[in-house]
N, C-alpha and C. Protein backbone atom coordinates (compact mmCIF):
# COMPACT_ATOMS: atom_id res chain seq x y z
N UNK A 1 0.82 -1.19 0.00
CA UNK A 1 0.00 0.00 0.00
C UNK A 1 0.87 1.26 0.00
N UNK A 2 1.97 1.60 0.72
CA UNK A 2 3.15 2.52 0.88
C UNK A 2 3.26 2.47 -0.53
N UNK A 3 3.69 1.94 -0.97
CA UNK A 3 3.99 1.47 -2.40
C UNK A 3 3.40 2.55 -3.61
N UNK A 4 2.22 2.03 -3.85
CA UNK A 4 1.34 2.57 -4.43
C UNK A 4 0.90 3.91 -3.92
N UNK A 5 0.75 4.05 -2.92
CA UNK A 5 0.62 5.89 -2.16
C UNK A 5 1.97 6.58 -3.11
N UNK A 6 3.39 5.99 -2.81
CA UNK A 6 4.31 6.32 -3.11
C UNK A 6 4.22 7.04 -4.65
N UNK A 7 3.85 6.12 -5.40
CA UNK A 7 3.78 6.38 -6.94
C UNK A 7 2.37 7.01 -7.22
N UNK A 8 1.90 7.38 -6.70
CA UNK A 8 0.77 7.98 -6.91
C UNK A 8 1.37 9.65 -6.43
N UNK A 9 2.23 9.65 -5.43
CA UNK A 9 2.44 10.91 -5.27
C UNK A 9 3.57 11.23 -6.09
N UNK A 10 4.60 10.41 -6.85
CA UNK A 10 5.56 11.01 -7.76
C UNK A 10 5.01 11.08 -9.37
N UNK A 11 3.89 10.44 -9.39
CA UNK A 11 3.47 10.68 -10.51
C UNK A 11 2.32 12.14 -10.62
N UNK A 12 1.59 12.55 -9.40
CA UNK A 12 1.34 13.82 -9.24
C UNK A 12 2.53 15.01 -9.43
N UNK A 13 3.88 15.03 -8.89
CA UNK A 13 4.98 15.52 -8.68
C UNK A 13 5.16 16.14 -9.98
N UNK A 14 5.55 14.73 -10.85
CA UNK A 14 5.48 14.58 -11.95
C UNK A 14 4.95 15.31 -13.62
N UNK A 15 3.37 14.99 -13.15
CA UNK A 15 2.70 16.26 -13.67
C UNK A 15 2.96 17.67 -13.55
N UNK A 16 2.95 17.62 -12.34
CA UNK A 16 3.34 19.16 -12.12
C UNK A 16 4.67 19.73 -12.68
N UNK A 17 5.81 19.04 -12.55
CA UNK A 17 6.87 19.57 -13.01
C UNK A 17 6.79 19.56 -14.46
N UNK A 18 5.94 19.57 -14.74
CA UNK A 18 6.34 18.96 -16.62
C UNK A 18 5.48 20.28 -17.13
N UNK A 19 4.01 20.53 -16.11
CA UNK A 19 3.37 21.57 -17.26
C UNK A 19 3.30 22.86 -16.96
N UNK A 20 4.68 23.33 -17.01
CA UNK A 20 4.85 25.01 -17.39
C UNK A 20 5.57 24.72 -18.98
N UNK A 21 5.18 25.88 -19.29
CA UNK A 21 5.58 26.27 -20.52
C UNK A 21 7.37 26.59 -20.79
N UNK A 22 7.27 26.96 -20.16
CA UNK A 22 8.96 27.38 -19.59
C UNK A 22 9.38 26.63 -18.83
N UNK A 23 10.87 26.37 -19.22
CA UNK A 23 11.48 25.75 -18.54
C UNK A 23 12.75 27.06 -17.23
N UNK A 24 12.44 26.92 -16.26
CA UNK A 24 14.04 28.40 -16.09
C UNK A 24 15.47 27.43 -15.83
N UNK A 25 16.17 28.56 -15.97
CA UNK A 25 17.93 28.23 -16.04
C UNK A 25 18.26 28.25 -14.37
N UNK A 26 18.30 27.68 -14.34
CA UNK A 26 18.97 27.51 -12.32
C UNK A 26 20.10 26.96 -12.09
N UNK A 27 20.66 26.49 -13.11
CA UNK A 27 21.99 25.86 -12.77
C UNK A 27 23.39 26.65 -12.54
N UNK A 28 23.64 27.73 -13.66
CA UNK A 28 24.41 28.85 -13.39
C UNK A 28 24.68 29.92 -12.10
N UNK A 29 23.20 30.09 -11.67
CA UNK A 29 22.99 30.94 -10.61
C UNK A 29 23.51 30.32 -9.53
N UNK A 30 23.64 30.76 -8.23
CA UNK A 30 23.70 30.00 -7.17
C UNK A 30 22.93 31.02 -6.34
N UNK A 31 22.43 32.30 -6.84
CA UNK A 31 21.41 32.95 -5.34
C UNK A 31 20.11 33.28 -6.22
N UNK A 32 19.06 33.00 -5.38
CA UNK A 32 17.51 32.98 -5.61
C UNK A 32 17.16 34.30 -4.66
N UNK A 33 15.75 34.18 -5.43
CA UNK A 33 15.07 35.27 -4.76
C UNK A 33 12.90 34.66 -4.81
N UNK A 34 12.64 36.14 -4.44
CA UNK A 34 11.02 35.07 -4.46
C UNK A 34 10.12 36.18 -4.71
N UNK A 35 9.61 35.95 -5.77
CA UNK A 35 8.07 36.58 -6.13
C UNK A 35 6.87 36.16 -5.69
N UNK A 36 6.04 37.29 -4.63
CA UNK A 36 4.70 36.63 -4.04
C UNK A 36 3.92 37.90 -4.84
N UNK A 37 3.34 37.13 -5.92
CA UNK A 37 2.44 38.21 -6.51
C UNK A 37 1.29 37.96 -7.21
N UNK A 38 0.13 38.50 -7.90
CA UNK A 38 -0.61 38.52 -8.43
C UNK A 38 -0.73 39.25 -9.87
N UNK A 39 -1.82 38.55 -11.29
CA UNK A 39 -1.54 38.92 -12.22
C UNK A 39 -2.46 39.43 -12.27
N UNK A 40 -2.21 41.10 -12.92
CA UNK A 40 -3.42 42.36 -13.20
C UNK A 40 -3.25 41.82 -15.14
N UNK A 41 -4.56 42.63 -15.66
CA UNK A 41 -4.66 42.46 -17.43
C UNK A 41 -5.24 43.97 -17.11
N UNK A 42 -4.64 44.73 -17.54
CA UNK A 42 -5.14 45.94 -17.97
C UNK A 42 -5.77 46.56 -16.47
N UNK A 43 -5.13 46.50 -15.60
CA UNK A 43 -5.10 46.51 -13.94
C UNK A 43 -6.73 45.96 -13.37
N UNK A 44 -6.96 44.89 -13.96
CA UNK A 44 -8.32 43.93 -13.47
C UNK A 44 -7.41 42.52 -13.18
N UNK A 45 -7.69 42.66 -11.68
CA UNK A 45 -7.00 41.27 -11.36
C UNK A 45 -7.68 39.52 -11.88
N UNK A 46 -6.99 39.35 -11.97
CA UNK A 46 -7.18 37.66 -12.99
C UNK A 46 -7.32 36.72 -11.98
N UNK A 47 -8.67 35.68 -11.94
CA UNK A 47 -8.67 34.97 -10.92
C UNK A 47 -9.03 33.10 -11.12
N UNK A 48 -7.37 32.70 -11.91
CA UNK A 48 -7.59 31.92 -12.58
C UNK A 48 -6.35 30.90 -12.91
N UNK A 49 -6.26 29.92 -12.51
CA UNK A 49 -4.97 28.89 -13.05
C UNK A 49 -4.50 28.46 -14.13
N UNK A 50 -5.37 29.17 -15.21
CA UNK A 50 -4.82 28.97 -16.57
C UNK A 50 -3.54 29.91 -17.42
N UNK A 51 -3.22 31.08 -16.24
CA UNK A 51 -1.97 31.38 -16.77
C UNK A 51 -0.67 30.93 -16.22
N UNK A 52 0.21 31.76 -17.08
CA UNK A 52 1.57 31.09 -16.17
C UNK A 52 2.25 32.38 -16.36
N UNK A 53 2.98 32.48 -15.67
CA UNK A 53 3.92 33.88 -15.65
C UNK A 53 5.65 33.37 -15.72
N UNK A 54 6.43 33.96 -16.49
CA UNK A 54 7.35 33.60 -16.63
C UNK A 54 8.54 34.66 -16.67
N UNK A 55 9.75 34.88 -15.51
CA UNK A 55 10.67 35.92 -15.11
C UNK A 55 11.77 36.01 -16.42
N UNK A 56 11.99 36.65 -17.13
CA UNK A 56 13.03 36.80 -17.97
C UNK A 56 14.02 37.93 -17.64
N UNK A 57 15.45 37.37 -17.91
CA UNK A 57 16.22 38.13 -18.40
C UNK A 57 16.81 38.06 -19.45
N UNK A 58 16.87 38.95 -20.45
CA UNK A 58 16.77 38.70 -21.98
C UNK A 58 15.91 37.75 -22.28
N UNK A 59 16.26 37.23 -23.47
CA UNK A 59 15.48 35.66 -23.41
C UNK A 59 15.52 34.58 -22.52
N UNK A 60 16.23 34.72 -21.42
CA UNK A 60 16.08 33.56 -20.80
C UNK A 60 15.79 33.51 -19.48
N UNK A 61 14.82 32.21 -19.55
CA UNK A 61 13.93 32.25 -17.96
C UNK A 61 14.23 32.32 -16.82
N UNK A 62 14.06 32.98 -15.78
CA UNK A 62 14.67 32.55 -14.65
C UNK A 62 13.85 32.39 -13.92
N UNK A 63 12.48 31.75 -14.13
CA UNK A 63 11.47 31.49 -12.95
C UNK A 63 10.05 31.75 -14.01
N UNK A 64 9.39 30.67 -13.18
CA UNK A 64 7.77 30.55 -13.81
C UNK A 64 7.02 30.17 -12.77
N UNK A 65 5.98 30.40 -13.15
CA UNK A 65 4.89 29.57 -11.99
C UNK A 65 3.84 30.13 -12.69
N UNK A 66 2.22 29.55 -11.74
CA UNK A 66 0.77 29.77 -12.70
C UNK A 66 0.50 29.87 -11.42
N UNK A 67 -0.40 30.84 -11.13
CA UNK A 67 -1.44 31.52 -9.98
C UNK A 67 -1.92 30.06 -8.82
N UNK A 68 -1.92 30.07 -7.47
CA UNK A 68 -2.48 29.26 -6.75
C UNK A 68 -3.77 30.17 -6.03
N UNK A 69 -4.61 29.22 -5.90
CA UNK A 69 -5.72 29.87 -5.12
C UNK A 69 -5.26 30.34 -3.54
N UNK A 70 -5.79 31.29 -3.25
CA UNK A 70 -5.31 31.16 -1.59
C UNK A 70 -7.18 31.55 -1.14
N UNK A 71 -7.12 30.74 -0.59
CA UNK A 71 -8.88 30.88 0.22
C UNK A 71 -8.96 31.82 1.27
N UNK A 72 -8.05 31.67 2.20
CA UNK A 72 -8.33 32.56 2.75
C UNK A 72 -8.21 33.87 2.58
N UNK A 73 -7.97 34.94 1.37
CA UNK A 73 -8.07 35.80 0.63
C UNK A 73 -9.01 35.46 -0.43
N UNK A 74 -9.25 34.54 -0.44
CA UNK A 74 -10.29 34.55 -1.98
C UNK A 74 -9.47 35.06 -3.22
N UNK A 75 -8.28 35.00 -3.56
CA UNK A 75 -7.50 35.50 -4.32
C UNK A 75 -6.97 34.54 -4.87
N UNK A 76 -5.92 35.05 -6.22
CA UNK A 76 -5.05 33.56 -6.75
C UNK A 76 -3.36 34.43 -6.88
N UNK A 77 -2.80 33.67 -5.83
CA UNK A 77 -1.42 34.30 -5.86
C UNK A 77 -0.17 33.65 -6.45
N UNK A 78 0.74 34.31 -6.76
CA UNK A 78 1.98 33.24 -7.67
C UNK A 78 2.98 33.30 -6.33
N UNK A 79 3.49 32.31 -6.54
CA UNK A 79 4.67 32.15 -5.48
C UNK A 79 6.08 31.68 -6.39
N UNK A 80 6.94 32.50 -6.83
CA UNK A 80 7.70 31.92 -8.05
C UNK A 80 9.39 32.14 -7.39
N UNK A 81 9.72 31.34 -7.53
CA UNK A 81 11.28 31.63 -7.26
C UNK A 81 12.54 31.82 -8.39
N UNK A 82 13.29 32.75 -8.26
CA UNK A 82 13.41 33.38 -9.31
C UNK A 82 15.45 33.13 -8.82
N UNK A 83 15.65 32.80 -10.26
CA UNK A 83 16.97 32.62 -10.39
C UNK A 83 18.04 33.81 -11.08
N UNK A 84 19.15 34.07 -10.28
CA UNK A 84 19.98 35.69 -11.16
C UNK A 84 21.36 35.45 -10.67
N UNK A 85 21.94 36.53 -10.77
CA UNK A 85 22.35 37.07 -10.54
C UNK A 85 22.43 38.90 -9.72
N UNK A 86 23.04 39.20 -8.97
CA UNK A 86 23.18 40.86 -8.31
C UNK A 86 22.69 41.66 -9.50
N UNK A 87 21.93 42.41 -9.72
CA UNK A 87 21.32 43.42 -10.53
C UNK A 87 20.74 43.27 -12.00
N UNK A 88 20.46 41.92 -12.31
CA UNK A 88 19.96 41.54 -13.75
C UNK A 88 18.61 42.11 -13.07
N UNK A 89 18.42 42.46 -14.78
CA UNK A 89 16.86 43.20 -14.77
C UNK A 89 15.73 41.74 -15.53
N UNK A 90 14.84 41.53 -14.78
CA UNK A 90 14.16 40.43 -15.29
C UNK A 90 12.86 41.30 -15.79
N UNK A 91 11.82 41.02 -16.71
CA UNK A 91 10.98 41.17 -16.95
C UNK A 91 10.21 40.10 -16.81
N UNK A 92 8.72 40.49 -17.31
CA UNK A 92 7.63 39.29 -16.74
C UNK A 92 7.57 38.90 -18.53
N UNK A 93 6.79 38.17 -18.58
CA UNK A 93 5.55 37.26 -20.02
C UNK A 93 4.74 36.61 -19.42
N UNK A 94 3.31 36.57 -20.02
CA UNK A 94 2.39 35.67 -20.04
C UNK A 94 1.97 34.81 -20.57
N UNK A 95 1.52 33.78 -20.61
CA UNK A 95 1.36 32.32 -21.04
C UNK A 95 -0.15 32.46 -21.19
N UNK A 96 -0.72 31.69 -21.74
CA UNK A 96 -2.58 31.25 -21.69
C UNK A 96 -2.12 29.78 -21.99
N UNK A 97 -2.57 29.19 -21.04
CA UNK A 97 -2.77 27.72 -21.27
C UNK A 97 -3.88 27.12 -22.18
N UNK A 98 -5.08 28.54 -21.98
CA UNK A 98 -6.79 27.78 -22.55
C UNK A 98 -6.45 28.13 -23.83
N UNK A 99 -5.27 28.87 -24.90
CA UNK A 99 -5.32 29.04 -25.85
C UNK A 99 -3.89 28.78 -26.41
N UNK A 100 -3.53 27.84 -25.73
CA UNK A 100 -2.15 27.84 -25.69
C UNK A 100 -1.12 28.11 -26.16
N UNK A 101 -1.01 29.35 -25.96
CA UNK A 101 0.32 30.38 -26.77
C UNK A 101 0.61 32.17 -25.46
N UNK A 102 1.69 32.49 -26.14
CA UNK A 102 2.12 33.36 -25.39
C UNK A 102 1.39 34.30 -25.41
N UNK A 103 1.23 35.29 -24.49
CA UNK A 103 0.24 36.51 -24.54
C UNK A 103 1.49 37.73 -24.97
N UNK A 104 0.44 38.45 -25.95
CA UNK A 104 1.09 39.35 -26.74
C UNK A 104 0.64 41.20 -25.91
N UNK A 105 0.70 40.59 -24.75
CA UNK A 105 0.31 41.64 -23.43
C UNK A 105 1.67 41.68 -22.53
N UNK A 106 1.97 43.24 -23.27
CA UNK A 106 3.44 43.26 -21.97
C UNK A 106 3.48 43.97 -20.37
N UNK A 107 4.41 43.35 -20.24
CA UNK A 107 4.00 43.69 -18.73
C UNK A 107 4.87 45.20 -18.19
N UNK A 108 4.12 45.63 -17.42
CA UNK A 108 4.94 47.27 -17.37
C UNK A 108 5.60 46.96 -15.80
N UNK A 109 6.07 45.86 -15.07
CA UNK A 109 6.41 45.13 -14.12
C UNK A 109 7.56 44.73 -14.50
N UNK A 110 8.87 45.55 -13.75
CA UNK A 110 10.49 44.91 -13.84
C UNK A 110 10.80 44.72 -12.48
N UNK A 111 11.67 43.97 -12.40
CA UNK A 111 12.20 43.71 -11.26
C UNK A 111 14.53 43.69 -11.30
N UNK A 112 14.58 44.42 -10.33
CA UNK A 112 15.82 43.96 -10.42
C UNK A 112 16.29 42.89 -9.94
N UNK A 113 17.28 41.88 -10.09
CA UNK A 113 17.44 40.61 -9.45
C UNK A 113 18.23 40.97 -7.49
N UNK A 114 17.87 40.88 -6.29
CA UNK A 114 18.35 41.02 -5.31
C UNK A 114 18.16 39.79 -4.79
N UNK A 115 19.70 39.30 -4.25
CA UNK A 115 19.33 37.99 -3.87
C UNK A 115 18.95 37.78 -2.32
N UNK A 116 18.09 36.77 -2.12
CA UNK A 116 17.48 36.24 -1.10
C UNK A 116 15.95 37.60 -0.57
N UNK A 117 16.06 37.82 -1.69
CA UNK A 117 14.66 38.95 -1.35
C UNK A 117 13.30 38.88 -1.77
N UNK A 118 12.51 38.88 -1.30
CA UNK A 118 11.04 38.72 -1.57
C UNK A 118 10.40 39.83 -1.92
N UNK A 119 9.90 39.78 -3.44
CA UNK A 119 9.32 40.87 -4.15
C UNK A 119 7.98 40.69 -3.58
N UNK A 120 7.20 41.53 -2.96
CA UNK A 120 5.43 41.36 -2.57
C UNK A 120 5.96 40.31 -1.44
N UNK A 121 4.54 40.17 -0.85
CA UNK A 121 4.33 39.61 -0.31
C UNK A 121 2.80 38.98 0.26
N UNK A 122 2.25 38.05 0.73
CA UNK A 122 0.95 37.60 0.77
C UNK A 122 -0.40 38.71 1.53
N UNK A 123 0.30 39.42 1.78
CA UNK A 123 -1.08 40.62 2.69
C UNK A 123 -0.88 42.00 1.59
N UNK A 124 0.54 42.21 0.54
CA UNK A 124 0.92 43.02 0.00
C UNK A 124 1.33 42.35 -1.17
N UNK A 125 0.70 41.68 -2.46
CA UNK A 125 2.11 41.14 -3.38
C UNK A 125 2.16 42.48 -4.33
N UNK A 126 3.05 41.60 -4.88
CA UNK A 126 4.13 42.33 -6.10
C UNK A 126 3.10 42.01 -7.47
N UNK A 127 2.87 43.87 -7.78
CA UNK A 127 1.63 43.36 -8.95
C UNK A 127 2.03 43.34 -10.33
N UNK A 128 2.00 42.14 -10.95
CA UNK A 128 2.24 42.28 -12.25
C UNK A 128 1.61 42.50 -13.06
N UNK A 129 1.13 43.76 -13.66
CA UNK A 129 0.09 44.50 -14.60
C UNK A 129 0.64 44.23 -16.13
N UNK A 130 -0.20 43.41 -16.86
CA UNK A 130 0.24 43.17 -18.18
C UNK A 130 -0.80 44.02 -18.97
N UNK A 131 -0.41 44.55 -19.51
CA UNK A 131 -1.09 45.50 -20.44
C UNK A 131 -1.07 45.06 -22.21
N UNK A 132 -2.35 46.18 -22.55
CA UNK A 132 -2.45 45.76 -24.14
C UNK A 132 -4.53 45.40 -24.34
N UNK A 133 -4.30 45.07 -25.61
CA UNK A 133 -5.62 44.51 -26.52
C UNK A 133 -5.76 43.00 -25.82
N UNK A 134 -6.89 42.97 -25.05
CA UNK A 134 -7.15 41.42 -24.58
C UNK A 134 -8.54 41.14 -25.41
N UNK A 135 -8.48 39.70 -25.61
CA UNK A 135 -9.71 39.07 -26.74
C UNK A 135 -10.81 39.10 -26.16
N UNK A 136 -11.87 39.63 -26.88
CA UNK A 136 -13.41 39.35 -26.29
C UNK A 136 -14.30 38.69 -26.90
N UNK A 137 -15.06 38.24 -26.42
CA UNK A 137 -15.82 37.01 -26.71
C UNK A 137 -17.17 37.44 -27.12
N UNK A 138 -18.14 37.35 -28.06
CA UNK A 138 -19.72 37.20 -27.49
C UNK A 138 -20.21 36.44 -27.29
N UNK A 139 -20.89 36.67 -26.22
CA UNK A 139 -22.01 35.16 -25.95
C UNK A 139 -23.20 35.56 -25.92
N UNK A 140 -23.48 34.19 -26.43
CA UNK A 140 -25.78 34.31 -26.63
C UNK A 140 -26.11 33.44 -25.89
N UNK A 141 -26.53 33.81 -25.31
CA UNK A 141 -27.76 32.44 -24.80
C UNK A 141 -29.46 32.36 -25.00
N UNK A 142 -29.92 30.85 -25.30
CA UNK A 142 -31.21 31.05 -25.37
C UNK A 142 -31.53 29.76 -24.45
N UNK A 143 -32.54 29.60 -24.01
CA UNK A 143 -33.39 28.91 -23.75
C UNK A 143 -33.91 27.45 -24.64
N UNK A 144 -33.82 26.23 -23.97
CA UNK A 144 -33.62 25.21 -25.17
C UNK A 144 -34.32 24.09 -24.04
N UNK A 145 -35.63 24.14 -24.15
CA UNK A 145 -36.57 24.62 -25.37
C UNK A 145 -36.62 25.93 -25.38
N UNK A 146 -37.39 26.53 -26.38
CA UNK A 146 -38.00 28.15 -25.77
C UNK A 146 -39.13 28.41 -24.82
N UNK A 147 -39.80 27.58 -24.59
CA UNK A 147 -40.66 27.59 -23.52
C UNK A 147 -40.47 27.49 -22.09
N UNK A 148 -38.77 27.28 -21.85
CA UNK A 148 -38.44 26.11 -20.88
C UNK A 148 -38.05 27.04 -19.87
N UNK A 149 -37.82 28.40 -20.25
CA UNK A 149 -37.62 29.38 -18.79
C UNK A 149 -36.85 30.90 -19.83
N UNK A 150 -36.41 31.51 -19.11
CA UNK A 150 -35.96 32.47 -19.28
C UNK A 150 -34.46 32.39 -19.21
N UNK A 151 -33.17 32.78 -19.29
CA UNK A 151 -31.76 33.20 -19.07
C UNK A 151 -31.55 34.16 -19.73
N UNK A 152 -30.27 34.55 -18.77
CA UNK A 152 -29.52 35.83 -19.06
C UNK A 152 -27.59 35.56 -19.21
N UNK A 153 -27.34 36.81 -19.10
CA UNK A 153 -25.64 36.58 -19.05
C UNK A 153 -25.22 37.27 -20.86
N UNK A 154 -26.25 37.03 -21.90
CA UNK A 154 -25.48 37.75 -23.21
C UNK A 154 -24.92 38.77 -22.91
N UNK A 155 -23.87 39.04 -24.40
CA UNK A 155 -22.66 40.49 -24.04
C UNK A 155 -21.47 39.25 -24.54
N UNK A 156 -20.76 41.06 -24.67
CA UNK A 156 -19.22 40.89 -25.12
C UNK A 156 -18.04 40.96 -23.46
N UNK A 157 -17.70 39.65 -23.65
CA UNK A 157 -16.90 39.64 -22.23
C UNK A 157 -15.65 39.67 -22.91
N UNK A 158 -14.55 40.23 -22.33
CA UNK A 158 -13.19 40.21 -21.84
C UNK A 158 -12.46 38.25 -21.73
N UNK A 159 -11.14 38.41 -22.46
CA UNK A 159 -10.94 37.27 -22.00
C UNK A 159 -10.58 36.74 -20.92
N UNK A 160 -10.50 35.81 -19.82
CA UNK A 160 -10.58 35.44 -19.02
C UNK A 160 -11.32 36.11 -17.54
């Protein structure tokens, strides 16, 4: 039974390590730092596990993660640990998993790399405001049958 508990929890592990989009570089570095933050779209906070946020310097990653719920805020916060060097400037990117490709929404959120320091924090995070043209949707709804009641909710929504 250990057994099977066992592989049931490295194959959860598993999953998880595999689905970010990004991979980051951690091997070079030897000092980390930590992002506790939340993702704004056009400063409307996003309350949702389908993105992923990913720390760059130049092109290359130094930290990802995708929003966790925290309940007792009713909020969805990133907790990302972020790999540098003393004064590299990282920028953010966004990911969409539900459409799966990069978001062409930049983020007006830099960070300098300071090691062992925590950008935000859980009563205060670090806001990453991605800005730009986000996709909108219309939706209809009817009633099926038409006799069968009334609904609402039509309109042009915002993506996510």
């Amino acid at each position: 039974m250990k057994r099977l508990v066992l592989l049931a929890m490295l194959m959860v592990v598993a999953f998880y390590a595999n689905a970010y989009h990004w991979t980051p570089v951690s091997g070079p570095y030897a000092n980390t730092a930590t992002v506790i933050g939340l993702i704004q779209i056009n400063g409307e906070e996003q309350s949702t596990t389908t993105l992923e946020v990913g720390a760059f310097c130049g092109n290359e990653c130094r930290g990802c993660q995708t929003p966790q719920h925290v309940p007792q805020l009713d909020c969805y916060l990133i907790f990302m640990t972020l790999y540098g060097n003393e004064g590299d400037e990282l920028g953010f990117r966004l990911y969409d998993s539900t459409v799966g490709q990069e978001s062409e929404l930049t983020c007006a959120t830099t960070a300098i790399f300071v090691a062992n320091n925590t950008y935000g924090s859980v009563s205060s995070p670090y806001v990453l405001n991605f800005e730009g043209t986000t996709p909108e949707y219309t939706i209809t709804v009817t009633a099926n049958p038409s006799n069968g009641g009334t609904v609402s909710g039509s309109g042009t929504y915002n993506h996510g």
